[in-house]
Coordinates of C-alpha atoms and ligand atoms in Angstrom, one line a residue:
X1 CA 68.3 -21.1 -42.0
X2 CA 71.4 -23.1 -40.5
X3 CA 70.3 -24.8 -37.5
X4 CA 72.4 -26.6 -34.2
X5 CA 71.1 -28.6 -31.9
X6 CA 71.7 -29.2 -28.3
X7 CA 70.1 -32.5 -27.1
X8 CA 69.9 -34.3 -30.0
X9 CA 69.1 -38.5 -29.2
X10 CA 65.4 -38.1 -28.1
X11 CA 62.7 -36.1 -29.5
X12 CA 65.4 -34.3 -32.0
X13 CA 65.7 -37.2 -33.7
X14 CA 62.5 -38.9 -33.5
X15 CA 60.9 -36.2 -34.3
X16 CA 62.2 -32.7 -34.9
X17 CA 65.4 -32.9 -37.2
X18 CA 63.6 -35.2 -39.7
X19 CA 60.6 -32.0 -39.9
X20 CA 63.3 -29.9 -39.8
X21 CA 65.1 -31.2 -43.2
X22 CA 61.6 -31.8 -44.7
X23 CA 62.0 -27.6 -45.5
X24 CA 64.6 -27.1 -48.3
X25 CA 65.5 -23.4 -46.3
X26 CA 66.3 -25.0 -43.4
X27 CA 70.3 -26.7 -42.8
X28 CA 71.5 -28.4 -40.4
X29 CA 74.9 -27.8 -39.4
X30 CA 76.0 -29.8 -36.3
X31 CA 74.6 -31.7 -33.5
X32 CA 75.9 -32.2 -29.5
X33 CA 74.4 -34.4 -27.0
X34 CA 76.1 -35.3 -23.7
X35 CA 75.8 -38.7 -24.4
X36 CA 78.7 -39.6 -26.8
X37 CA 76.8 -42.7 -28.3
X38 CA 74.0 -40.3 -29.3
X39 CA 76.1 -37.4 -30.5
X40 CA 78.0 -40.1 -32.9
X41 CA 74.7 -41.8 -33.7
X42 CA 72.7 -38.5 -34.7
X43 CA 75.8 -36.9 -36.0
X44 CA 76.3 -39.5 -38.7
X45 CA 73.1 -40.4 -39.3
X46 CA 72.6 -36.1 -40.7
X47 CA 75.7 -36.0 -42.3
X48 CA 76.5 -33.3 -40.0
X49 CA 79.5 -32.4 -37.1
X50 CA 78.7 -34.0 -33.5
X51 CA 79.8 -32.8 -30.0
X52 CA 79.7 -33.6 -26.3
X53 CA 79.8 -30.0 -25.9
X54 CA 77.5 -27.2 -26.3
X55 CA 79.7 -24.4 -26.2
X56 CA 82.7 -26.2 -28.3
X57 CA 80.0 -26.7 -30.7
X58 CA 78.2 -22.9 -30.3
X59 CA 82.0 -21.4 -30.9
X60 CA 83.2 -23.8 -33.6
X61 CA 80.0 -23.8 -36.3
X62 CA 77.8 -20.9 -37.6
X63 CA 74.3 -21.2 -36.8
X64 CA 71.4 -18.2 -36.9
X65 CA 69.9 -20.8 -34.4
X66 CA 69.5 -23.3 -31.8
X67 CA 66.9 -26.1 -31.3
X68 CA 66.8 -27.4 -27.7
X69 CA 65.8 -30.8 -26.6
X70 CA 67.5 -31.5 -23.4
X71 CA 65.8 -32.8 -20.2
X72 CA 64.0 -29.8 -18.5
X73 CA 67.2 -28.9 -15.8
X74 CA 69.6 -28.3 -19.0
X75 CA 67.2 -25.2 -20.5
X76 CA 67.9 -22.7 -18.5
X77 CA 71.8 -22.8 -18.5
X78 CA 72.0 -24.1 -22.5
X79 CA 69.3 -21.5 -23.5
X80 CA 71.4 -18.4 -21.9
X81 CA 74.5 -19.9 -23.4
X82 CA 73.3 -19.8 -26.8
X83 CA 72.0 -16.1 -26.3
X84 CA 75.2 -15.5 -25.3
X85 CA 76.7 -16.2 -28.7
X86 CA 73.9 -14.3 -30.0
X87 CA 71.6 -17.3 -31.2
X88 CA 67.5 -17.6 -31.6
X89 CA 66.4 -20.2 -29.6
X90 CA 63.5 -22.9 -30.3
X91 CA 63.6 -24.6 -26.9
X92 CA 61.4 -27.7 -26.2
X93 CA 58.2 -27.6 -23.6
X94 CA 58.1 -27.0 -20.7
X95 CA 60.5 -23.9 -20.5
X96 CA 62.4 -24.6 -17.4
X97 CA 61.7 -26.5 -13.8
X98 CA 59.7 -23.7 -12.4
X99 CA 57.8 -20.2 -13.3
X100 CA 61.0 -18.1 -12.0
X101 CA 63.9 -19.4 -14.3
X102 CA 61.7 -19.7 -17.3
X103 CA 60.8 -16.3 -16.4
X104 CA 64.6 -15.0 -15.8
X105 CA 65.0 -16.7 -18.9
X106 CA 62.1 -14.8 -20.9
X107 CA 63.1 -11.8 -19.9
X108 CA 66.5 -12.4 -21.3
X109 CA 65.7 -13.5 -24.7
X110 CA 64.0 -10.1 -24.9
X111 CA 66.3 -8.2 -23.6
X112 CA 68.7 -9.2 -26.3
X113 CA 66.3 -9.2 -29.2
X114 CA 66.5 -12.7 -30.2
X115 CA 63.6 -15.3 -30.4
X116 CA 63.0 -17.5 -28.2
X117 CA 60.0 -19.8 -29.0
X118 CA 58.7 -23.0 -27.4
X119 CA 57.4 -26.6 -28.1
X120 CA 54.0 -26.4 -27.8
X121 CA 53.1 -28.2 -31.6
X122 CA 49.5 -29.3 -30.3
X123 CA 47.8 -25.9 -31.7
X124 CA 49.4 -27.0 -35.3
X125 CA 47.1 -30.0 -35.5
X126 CA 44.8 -29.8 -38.5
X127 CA 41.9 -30.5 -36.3
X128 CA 42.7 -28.3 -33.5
X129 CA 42.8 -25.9 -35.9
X130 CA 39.9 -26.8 -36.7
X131 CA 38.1 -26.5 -33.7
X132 CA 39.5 -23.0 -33.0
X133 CA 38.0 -22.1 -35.9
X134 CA 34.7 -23.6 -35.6
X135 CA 34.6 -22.0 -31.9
X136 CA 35.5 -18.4 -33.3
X137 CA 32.2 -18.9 -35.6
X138 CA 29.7 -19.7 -33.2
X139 CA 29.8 -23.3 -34.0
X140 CA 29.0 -24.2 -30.7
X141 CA 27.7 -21.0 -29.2
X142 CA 29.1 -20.1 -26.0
X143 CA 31.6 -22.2 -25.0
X144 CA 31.0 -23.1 -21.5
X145 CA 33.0 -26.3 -20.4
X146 CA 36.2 -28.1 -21.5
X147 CA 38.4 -31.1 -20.8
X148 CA 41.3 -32.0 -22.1
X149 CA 42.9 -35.9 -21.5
X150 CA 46.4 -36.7 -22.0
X151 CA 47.8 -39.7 -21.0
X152 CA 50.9 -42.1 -21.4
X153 CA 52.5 -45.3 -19.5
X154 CA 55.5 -44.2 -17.6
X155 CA 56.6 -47.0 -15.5
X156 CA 59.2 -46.8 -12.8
X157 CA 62.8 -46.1 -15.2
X158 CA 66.4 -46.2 -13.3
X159 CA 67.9 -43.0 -13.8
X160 CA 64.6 -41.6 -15.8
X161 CA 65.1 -37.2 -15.2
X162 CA 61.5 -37.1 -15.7
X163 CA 60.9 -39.4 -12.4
X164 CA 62.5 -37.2 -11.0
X165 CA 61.1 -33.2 -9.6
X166 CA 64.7 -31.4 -9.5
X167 CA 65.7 -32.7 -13.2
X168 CA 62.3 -32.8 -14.6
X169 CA 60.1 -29.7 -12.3
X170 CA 57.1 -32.5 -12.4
X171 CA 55.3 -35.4 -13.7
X172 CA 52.6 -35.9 -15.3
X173 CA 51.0 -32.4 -14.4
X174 CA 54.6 -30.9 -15.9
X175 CA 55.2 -33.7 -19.0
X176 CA 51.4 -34.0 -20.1
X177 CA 49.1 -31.4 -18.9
X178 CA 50.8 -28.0 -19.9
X179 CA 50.4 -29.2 -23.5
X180 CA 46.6 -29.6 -22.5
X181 CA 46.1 -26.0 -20.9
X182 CA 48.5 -24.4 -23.4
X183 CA 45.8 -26.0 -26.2
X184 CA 42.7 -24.4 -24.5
X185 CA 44.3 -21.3 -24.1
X186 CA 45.3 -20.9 -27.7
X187 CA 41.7 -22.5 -28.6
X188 CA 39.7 -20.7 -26.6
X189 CA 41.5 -17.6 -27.2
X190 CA 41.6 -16.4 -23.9
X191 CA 43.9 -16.9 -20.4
X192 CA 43.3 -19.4 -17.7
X193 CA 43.1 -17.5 -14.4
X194 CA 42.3 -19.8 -11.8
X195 CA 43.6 -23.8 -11.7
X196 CA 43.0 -25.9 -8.8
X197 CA 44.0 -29.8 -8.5
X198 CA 44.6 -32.9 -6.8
X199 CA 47.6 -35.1 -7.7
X200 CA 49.0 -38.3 -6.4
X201 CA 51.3 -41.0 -7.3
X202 CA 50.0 -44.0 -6.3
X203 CA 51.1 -46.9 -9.1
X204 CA 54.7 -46.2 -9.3
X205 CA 57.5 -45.7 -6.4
X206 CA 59.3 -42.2 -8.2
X207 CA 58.5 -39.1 -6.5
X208 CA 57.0 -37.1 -9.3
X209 CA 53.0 -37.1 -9.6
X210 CA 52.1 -39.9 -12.3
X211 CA 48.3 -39.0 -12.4
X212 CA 46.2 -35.5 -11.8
X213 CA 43.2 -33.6 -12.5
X214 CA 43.2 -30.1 -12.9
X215 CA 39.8 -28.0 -12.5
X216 CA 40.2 -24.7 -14.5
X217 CA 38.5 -21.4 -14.9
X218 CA 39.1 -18.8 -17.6
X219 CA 38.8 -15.2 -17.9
X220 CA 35.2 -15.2 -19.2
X221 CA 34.5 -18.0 -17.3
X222 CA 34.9 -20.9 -19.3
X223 CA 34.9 -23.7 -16.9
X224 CA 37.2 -27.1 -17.6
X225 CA 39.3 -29.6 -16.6
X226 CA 42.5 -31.6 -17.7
X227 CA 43.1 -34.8 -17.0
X228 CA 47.2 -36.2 -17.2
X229 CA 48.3 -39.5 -16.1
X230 CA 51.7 -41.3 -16.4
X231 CA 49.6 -44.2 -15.1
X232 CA 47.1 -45.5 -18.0
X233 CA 48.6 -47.8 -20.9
X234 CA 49.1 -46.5 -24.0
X235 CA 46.3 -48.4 -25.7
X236 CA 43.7 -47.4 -23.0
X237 CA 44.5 -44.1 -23.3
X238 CA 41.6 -41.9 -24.9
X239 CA 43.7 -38.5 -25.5
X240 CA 40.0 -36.5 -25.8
X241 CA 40.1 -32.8 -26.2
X242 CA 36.0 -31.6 -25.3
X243 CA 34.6 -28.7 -25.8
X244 CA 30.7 -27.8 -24.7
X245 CA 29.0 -24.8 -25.4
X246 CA 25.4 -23.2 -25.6
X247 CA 24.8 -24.7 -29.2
X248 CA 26.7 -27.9 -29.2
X249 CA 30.3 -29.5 -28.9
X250 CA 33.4 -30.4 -30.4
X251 CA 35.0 -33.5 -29.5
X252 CA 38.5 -34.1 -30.4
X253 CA 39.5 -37.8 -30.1
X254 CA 42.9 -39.2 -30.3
X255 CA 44.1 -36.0 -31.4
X256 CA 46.7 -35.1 -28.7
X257 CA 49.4 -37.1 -30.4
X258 CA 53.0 -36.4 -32.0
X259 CA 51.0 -36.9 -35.2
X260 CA 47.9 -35.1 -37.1
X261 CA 46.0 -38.3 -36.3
X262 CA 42.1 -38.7 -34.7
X263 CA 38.7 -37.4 -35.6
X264 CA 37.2 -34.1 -34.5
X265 CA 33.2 -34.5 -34.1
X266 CA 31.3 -31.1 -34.3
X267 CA 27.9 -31.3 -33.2
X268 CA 25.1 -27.9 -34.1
X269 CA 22.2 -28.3 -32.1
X270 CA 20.9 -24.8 -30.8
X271 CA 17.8 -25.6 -28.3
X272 CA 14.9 -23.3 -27.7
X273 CA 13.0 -23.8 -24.8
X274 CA 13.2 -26.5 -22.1
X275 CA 12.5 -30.2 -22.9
X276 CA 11.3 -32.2 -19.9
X277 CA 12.2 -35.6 -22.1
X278 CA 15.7 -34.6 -22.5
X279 CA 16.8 -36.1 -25.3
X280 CA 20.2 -36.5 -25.7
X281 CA 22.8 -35.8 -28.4
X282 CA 23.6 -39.4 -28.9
X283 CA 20.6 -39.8 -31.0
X284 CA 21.9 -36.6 -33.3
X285 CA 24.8 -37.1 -36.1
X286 CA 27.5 -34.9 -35.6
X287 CA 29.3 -34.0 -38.5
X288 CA 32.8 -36.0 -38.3
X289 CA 36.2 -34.7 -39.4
X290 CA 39.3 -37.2 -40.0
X291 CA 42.8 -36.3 -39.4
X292 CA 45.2 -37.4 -42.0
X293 CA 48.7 -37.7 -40.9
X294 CA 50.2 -37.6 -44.0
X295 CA 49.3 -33.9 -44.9
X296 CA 50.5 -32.0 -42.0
X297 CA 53.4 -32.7 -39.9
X298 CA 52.7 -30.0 -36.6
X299 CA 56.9 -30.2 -36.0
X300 CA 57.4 -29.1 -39.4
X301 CA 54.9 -25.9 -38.8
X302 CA 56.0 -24.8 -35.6
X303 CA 59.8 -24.3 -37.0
X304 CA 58.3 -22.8 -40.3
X305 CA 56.5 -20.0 -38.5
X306 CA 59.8 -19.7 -36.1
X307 CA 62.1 -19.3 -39.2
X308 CA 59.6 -17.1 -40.9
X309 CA 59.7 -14.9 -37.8
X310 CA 63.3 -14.7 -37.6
X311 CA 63.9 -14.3 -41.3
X312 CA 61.7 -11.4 -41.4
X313 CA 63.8 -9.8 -38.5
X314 CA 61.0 -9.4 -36.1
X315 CA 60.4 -10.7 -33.0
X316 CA 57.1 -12.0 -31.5
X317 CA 56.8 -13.1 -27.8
X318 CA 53.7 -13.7 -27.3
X319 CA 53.2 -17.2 -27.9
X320 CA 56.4 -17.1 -25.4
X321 CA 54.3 -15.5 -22.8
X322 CA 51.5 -17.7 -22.9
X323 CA 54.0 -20.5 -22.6
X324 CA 55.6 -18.9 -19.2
X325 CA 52.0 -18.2 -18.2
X326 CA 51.1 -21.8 -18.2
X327 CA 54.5 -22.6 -16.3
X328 CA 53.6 -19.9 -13.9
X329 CA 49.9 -21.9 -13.4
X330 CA 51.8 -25.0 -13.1
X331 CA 53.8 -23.7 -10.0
X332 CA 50.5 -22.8 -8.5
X333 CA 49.1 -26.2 -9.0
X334 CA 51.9 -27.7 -7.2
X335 CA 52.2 -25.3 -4.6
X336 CA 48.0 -25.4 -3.9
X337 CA 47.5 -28.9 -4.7
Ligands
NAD1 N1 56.9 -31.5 -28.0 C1 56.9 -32.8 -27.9 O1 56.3 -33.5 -28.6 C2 57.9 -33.4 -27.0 C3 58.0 -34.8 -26.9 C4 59.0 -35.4 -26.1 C5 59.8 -34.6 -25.3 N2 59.7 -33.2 -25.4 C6 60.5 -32.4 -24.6 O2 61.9 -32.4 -25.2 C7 62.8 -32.4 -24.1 C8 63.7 -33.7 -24.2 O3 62.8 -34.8 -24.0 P1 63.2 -36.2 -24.6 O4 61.9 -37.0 -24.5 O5 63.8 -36.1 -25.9 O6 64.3 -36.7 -23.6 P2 65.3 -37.9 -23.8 O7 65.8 -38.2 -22.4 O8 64.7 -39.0 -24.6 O9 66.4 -37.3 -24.7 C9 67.2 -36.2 -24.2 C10 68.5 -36.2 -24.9 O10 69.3 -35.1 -24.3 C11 70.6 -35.7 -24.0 N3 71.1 -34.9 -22.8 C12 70.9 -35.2 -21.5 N4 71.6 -34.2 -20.8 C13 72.2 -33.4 -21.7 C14 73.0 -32.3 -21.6 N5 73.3 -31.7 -20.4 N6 73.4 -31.7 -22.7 C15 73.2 -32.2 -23.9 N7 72.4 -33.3 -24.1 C16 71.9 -33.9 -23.0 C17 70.4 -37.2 -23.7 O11 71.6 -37.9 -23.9 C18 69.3 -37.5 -24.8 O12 69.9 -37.9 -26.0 C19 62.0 -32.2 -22.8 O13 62.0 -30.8 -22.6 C20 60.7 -32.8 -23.2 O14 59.6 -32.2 -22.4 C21 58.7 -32.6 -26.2

């Protein structure tokens, strides 16, 4: 599939174009970033055409599609102008600044017939995969309570779109935790229908929130909450994905990463009647999983299953839907908080 990318000098390049070329059906045929230093330096380092221009670069190369990786005010307008030439569209989280335009923009994509997928990798993670599956076999009964923990060290940046809420629609609650609730969704297998939270920024001077907690509720009534600061150092941060049911828990550590890194502990441990001495788990082994980075590569997956979705000439919007659901929770977070 011959790819194009729009925003190519940040997570393109760390991240996504080297996945993409992993996959011998996948070509990359020219690269545009606004910044002309980053056009030239992607451009030559891929072999491949650069330009300062999206739409010079939409009308001059032939591309069945276009991965987007531009700060979160450029989505919108660059999505709609690649479905206007007609393209398929793999656009990075979140989908736009707020529930509406990722919303106008859904509706588009749909409306044409094209693909429009998002950046949510997370569920491509060997052990989250893991975990779904141990959940859908009763490995820890009912599940009753979650929390998810995401953090990273965003200190005060001149100019930095994410500091700011009209380029960036957030912080940390916009950046961090939709990757959390878009994970328990696809885990659990089942919406979120309420969210409450507080947020604050109270280490650094931008205007977006660099810290929050979210308190969830699902449909059936999981309970949970997610935890996303811009405000913890990397190397305190304890990126914990929990998951407690009726017959024991899963707990994810160091696995909310841009690689299939951490451990995934599952503990069995039905219980019969009530024990006054309440003995605890920590005396129990649970049986410990270990991620290994080498053998999966959760960028590469996502743009398989894109291609092979496009390839086979179908269209499947639900993974869309679940992403404009969380961005339609996110505006009630702000709005509420
Ligand atoms: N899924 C993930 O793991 C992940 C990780 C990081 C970022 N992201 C998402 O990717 C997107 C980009 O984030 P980033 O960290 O790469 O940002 P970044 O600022 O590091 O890079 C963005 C790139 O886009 C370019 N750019 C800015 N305005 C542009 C415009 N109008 N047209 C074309 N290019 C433009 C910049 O010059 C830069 O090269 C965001 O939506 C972000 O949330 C996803």
């Amino acid at each position: 599939m011959k790819w194009c990318v729009i925003g190519a000098g940040g997570i393109a390049d760390r991240r996504t174009i080297p996945a993409l070329l992993t996959d011998k059906n996948n070509e990359l045929v020219a690269v545009m970033d606004k910044n002309p230093a980053a056009a030239k330096a992607t451009g030559e380092k891929y072999g491949v055409p650069y330009y300062t221009d999206e739409r010079e670069m939409l009308s001059a190369v032939d591309a069945t599609a276009v991965y987007i990786s531009t700060p979160v005010f450029c989505h919108y307008e660059q999505a709609m102008l690649a479905l206007s030439f007609g393209k398929h569209v793999f656009l990075e989280k979140p989908i736009g600044l707020d529930g509406k335009e990722s919303r106008l923009l859904v509706e588009a994509f749909k409306k044409a017939g094209l693909q429009l997928s998002i950046g949510y990798m997370m569920k491509y993670h060997t052990l989250h995969e893991k975990a779904k599956a141990l959940i859908a076999e009763g490995g820890i009964g009912t599940v009753n309570s979650v929390r998810a923990q995401f953090t990273c060290w965003y200190p005060d940046i001149p100019g930095a779109w994410r500091q700011k809420k009209s380029l960036g629609g957030g912080g940390a609650i916009m950046d961090l935790g939709v990757h959390c609730l878009e994970l328990l969704e696809d885990m659990l297998g089942e919406e979120i229908t309420e969210v409450k939270a507080f947020y604050s920024t109270r280490t650094f001077s931008y205007e977006v929130d660099d810290g929050a907690v979210i308190i969830l509720r699902t449909k059936s009534g999981v309970l949970g909450h997610v935890d996303c600061n811009f405000n913890i150092p990397d190397k305190a941060s304890e990126s914990k994905l929990e998951l407690y049911g009726s017959e024991g828990y899963i707990i994810c550590h160091g696995t909310l990463a841009q690689e299939n890194v951490g451990t995934l502990s599952h503990l069995y441990a039905p219980q019969g009647g009530y024990e006054a001495a309440q003995n605890r788990s920590v005396n129990d082994a649970p049986v410990v999983y270990t991620a290994n980075a080498a053998e999966n590569n959760m960028y590469r997956r996502q743009l398989a299953a894109f291609s092979a979705l496009v390839e086979s000439g179908k269209t499947d919007y639900s993974l869309t839907d679940r992403a404009l659901r969380i961005q339609e929770l996110v505006d009630r977070i702000y709005s509420e908080a």
